[in-house]
mmCIF file of C-alpha atoms in Angstrom:
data_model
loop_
_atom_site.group_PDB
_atom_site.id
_atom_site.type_symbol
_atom_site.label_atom_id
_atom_site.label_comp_id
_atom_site.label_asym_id
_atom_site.label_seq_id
_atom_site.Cartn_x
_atom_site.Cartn_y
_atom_site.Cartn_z
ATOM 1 C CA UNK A 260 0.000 0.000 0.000
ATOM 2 C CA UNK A 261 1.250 3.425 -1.027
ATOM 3 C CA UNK A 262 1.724 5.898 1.614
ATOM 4 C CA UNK A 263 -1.073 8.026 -0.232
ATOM 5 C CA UNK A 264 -3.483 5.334 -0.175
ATOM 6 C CA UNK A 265 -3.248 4.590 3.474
ATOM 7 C CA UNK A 266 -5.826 5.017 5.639
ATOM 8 C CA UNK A 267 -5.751 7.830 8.830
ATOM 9 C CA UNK A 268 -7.742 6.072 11.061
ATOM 10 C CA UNK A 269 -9.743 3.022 11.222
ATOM 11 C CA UNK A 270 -11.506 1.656 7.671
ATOM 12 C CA UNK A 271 -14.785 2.904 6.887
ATOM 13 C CA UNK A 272 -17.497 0.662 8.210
ATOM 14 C CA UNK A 273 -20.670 0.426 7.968
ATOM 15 C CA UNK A 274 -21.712 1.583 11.338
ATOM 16 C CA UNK A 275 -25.217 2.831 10.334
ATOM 17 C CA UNK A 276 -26.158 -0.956 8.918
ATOM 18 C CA UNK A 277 -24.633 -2.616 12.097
ATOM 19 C CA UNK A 278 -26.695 -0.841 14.258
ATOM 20 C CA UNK A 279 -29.999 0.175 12.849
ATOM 21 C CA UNK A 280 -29.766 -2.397 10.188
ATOM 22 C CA UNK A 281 -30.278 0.088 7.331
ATOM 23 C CA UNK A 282 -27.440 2.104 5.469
ATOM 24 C CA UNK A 283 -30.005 5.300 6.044
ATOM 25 C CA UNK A 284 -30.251 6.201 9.158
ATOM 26 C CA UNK A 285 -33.627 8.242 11.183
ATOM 27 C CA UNK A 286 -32.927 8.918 14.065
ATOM 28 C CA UNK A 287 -34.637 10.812 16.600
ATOM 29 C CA UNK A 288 -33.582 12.961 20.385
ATOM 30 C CA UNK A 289 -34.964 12.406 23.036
ATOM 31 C CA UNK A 290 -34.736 15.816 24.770
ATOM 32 C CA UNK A 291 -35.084 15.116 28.424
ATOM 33 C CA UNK A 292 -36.908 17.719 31.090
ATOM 34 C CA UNK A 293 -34.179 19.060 33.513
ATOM 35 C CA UNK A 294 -32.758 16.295 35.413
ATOM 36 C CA UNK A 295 -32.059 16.808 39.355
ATOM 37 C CA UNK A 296 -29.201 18.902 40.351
ATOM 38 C CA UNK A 297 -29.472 20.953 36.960
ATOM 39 C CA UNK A 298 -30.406 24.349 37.189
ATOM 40 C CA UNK A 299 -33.910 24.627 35.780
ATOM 41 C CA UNK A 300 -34.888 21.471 37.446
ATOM 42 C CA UNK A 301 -38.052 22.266 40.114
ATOM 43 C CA UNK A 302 -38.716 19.340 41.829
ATOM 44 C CA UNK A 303 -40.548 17.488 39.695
ATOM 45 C CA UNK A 304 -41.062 13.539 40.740
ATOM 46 C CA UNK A 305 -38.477 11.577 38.410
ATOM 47 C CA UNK A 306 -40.982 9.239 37.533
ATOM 48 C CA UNK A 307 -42.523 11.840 35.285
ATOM 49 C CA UNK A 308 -39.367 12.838 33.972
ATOM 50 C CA UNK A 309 -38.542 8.922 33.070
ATOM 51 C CA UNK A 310 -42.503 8.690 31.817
ATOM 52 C CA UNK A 311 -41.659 11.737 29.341
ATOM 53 C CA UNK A 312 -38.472 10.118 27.827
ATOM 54 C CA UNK A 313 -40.789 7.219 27.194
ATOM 55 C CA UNK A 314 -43.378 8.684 25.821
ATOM 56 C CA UNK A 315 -41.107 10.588 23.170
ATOM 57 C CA UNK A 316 -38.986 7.315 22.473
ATOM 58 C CA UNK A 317 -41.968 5.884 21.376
ATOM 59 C CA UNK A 318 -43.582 8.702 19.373
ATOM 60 C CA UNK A 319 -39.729 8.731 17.899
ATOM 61 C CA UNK A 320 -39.625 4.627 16.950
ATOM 62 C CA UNK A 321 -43.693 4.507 16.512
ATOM 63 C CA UNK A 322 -43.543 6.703 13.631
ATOM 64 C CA UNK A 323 -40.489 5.186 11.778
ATOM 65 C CA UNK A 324 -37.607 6.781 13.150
ATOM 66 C CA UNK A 325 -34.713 3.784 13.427
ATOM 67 C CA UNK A 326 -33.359 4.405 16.792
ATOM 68 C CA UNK A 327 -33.070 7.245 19.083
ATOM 69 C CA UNK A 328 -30.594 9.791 21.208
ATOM 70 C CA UNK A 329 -30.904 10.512 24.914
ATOM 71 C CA UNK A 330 -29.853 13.865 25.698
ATOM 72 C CA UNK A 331 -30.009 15.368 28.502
ATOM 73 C CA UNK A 332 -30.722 19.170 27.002
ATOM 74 C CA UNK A 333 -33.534 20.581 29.953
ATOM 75 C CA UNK A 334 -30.021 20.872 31.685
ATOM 76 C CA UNK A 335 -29.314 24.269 30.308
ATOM 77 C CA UNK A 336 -27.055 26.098 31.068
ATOM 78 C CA UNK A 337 -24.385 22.950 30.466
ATOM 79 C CA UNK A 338 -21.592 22.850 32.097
ATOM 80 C CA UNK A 339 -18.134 21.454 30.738
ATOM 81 C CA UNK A 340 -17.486 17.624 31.211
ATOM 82 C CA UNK A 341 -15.369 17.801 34.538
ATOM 83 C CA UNK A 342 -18.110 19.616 36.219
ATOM 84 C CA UNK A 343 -21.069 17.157 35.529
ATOM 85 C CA UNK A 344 -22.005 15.663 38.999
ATOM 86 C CA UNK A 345 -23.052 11.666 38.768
ATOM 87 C CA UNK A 346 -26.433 12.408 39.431
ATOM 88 C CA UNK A 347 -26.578 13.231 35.676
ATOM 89 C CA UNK A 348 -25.240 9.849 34.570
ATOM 90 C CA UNK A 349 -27.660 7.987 37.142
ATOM 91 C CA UNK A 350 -30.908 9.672 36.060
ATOM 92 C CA UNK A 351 -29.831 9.184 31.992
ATOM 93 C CA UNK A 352 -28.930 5.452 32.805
ATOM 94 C CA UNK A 353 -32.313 4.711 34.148
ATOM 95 C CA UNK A 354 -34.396 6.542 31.462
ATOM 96 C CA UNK A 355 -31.935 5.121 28.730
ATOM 97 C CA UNK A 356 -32.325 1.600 30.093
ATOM 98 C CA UNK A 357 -36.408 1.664 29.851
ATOM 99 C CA UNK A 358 -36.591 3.243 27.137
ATOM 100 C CA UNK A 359 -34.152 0.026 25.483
ATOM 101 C CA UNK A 360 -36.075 -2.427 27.541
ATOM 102 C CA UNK A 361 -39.653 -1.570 26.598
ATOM 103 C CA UNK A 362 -38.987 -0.481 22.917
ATOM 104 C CA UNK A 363 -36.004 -2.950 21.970
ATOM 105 C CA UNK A 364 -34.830 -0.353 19.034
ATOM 106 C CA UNK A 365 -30.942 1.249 19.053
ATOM 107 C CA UNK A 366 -30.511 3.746 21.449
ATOM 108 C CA UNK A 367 -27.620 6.371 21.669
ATOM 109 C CA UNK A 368 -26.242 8.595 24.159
ATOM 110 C CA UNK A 369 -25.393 12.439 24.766
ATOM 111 C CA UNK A 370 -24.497 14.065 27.362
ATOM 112 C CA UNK A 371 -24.306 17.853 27.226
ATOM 113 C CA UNK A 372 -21.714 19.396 27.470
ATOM 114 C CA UNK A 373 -19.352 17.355 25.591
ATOM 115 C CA UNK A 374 -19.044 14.883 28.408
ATOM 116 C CA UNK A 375 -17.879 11.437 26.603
ATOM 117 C CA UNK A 376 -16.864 9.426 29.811
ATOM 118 C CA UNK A 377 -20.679 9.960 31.536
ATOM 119 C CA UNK A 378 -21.999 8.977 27.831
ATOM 120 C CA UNK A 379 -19.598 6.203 27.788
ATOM 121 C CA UNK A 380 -20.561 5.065 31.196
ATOM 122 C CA UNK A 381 -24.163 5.612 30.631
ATOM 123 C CA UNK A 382 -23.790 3.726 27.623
ATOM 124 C CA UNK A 383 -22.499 0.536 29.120
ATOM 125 C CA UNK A 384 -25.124 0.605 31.822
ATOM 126 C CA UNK A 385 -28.053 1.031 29.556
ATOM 127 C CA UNK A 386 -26.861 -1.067 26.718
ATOM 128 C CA UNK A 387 -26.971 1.757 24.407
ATOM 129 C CA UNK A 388 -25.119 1.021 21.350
ATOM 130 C CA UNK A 389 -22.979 4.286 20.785
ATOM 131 C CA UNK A 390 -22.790 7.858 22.302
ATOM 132 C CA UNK A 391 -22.739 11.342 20.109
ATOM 133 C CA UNK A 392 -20.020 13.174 21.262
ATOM 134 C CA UNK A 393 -20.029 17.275 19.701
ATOM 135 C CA UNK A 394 -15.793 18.127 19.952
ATOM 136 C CA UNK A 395 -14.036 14.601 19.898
ATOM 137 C CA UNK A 396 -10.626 16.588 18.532
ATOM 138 C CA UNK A 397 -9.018 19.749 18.764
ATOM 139 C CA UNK A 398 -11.346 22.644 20.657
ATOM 140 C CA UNK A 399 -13.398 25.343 20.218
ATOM 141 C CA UNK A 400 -15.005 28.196 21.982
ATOM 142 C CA UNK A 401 -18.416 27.115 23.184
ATOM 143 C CA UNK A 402 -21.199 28.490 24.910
ATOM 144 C CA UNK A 403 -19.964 26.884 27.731
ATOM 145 C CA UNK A 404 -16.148 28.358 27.293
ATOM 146 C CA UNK A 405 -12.952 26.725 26.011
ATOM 147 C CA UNK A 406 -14.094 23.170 24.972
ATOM 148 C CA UNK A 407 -11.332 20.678 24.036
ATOM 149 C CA UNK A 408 -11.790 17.267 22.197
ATOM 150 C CA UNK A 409 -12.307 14.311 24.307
ATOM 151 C CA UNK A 410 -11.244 11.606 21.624
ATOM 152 C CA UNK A 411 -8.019 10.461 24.227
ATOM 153 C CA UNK A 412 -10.208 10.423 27.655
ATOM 154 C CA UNK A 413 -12.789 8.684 26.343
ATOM 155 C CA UNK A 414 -10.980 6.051 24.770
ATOM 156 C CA UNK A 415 -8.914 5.065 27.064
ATOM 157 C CA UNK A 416 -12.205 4.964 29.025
ATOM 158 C CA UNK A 417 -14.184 2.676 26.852
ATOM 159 C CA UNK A 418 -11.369 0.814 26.277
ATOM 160 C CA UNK A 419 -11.216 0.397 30.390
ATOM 161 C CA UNK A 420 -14.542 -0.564 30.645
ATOM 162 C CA UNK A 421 -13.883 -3.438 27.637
ATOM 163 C CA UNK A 422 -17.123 -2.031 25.863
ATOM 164 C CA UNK A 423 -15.372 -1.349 22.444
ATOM 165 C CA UNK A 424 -18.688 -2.116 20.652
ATOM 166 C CA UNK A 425 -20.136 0.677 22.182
ATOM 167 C CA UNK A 426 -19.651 3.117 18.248
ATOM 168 C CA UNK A 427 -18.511 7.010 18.624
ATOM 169 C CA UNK A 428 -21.000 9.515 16.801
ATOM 170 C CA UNK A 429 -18.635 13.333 16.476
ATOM 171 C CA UNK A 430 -19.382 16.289 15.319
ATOM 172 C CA UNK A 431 -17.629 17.712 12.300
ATOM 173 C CA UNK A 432 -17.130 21.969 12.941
ATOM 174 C CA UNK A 433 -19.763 21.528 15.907
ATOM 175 C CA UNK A 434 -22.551 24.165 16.318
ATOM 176 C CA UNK A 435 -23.096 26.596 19.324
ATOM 177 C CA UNK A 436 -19.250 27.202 18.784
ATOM 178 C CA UNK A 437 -16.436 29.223 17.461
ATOM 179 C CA UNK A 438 -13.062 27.862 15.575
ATOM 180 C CA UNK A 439 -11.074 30.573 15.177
ATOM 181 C CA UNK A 440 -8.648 28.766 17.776
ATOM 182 C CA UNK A 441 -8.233 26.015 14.509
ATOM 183 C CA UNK A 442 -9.283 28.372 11.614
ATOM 184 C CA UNK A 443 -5.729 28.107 10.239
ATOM 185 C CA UNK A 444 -6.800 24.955 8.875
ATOM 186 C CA UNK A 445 -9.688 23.826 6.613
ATOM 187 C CA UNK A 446 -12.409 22.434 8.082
ATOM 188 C CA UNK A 447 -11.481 19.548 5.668
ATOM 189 C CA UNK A 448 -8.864 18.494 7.750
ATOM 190 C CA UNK A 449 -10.769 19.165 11.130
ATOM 191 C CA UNK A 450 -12.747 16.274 10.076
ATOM 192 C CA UNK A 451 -9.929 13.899 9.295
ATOM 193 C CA UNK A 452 -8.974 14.537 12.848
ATOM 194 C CA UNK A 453 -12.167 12.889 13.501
ATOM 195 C CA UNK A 454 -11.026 9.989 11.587
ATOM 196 C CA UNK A 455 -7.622 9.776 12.761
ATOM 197 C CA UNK A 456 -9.028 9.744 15.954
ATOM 198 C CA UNK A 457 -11.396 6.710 15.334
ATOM 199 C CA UNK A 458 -14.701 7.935 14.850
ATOM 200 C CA UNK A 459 -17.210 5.659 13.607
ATOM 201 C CA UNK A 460 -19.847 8.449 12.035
ATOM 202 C CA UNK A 461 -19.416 11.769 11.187
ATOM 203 C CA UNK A 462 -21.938 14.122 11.987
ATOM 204 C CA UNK A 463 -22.772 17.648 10.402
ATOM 205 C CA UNK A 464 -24.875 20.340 11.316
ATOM 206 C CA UNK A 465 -25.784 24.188 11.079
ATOM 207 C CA UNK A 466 -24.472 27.334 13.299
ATOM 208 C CA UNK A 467 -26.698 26.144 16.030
ATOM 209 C CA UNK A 468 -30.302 23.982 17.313
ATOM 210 C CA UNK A 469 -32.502 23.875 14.501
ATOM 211 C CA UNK A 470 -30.564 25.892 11.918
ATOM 212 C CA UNK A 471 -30.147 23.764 8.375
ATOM 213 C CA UNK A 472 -26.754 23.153 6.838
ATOM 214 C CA UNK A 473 -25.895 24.114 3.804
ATOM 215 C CA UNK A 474 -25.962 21.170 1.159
ATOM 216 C CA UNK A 475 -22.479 21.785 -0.710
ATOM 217 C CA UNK A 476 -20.837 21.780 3.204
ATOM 218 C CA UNK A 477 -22.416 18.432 3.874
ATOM 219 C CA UNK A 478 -20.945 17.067 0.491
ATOM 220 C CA UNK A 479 -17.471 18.478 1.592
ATOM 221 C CA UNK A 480 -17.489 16.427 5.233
ATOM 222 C CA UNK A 481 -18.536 13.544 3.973
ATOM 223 C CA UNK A 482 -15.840 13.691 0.838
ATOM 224 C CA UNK A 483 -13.907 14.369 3.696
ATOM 225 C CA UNK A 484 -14.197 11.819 6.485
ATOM 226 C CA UNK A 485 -15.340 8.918 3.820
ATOM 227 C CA UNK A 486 -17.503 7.632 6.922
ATOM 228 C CA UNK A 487 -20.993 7.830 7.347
ATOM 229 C CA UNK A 488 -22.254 10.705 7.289
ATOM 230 C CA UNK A 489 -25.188 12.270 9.305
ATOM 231 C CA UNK A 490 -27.220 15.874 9.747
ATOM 232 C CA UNK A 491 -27.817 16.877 13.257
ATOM 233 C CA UNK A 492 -29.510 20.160 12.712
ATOM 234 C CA UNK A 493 -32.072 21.946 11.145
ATOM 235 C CA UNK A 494 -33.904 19.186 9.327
ATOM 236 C CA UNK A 495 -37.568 19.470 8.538
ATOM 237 C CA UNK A 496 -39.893 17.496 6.502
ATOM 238 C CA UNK A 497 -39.315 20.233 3.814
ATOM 239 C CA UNK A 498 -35.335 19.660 3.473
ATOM 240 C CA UNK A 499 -34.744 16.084 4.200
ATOM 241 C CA UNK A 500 -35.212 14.311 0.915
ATOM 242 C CA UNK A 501 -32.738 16.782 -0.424
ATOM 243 C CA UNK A 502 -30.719 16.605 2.775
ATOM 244 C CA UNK A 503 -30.638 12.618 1.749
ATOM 245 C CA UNK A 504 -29.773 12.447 -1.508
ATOM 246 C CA UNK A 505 -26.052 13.896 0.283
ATOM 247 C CA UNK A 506 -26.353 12.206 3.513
ATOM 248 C CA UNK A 507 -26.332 8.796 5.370
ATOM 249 C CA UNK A 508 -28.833 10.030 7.762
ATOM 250 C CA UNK A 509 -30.473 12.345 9.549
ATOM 251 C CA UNK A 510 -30.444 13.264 13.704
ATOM 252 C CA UNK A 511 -33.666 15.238 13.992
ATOM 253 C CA UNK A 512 -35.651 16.993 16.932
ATOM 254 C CA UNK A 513 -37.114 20.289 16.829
ATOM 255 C CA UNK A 514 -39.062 19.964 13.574
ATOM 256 C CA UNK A 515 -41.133 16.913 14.987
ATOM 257 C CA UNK A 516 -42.191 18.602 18.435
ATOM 258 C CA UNK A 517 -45.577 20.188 18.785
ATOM 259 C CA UNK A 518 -45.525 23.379 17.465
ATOM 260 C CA UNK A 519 -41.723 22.880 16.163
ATOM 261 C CA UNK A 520 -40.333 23.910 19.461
ATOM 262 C CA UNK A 521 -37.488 21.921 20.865
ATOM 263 C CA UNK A 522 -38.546 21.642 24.526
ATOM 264 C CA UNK A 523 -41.824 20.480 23.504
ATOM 265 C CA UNK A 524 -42.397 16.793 23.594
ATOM 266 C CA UNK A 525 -42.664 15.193 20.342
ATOM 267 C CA UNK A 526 -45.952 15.056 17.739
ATOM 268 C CA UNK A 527 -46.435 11.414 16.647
ATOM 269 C CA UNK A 528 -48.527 12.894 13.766
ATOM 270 C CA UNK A 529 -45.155 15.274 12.751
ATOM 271 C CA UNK A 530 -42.917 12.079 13.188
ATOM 272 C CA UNK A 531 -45.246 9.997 11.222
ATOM 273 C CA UNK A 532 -45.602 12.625 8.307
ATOM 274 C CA UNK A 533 -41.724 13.080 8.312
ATOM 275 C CA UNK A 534 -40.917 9.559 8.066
ATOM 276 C CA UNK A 535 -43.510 8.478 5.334
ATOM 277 C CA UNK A 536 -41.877 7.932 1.908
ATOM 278 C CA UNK A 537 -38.095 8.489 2.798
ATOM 279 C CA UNK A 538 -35.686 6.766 0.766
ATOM 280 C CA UNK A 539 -34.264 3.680 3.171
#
């Protein structure tokens, strides 16, 4: 093998048929009400909280979405990885593991801000089959402050916890961020970072929750990583056959909540109108 022709990272797989058993991925997030110990949380009995999760899961995996992504994103404002207490990771593991128990689809993990190891751990517990992580290399300046990739940590991690099958979902030029720290490169090689780094899917999105990328700078990450390749914001039932005929997949949300408001819970009827007709 020429040294041109070698690969940077591990060989592209294919992730998205392993685990949802389709090479075009739906898959929706589970955005969970604000967990105890989180700022905006007011008391309210866990059991509802859990009941909620549920109740989205299946409106998610009812309508025809393939799997779905527990997040815990009621927990705003997030705080950086380090200062995440384990209440968060035991409150996502339960809700996680019911929500794989009773439905028995693919479930996936995130945990806001950028916090790998609790996804990782969560992960394990619930049986989830990967985590989403949003800066696995290099940094960025974040909402939350000076963000750096987790891709070392949380390998070692996994590796630690021998749950190598559990697949790592990153985000290419994440949203809700500024790179000016890496803008001396192309985002081009930003992904193949990702890659280098062992990523399993590459994920894409816009400036921010709910805001569409642009189609010609999902074509360049996915030329890019040569991995699968999802969209993790801004897709609607308007954009997502075009969104599609680029992409591996789509991570979706706001668009299928009543009224098209993230912290709503989600509209089966929105889910089920999304989902009908997409190319598989």
């Amino acid at each position: 093998m020429s040294p041109s022709s070698q690969p940077i990272g591990q060989a592209p797989g294919d992730t998205l048929q392993a685990i949802f058993g389709t090479r075009r991925a739906i898959i929706g997030v589970v955005h969970l009400a604000p967990l105890p110990g989180s700022p905006r949380f007011d008391g309210e009995a866990v059991e509802t909280i859990y009941r909620r999760g549920l109740d989205d899961a299946r409106a998610y995996l009812g309508g025809g979405c393939d799997g779905v992504i527990v997040e815990n994103h009621g927990d705003v404002p997030f705080s950086k990885p380090d200062a995440i207490g384990p209440e968060t990771s035991a409150y996502m593991a339960v809700v996680a593991d019911r929500i794989r128990r009773e439905l028995g689809r693919p479930i996936g993990i995130n945990v806001l801000a950028n916090a790998a190891i609790p996804a990782l751990a969560i992960a394990s517990a619930s049986g989830a089959a990967f985590v989403r992580v949003n800066q696995w290399a290099n940094a960025y300046v974040a909402n939350e402050g000076f963000v750096e990739g987790e891709a070392a940590r949380a390998m070692r991690y996994r590796a630690q916890l021998r749950a190598k099958g559990i697949r790592i979902f990153a985000d290419a030029h994440v949203k809700h961020g500024a790179h000016a720290i890496v803008a001396d490169r192309p985002v081009e090689e930003q992904v193949k970072d990702l890659v280098f780094f062992d990523a399993d899917v590459v994920i894409a999105t816009g400036q921010r929750t709910g805001h569409a990328a642009e189609l010609s700078y999902i074509r360049m990450i996915k030329e890019a990583a040569n991995l699968p390749t999802l969209v993790g914001s801004g897709v609607t039932h308007e954009n997502v056959g075009d969104i599609l005929s680029v992409a591996d997949g789509v991570i979706v949300a706001s668009s299928l909540k009543y009224d098209g408001v993230w912290w709503n819970q989600v509209d089966p009827e929105r889910v089920k109108a999304f989902t009908a007709g997409l190319p598989r």
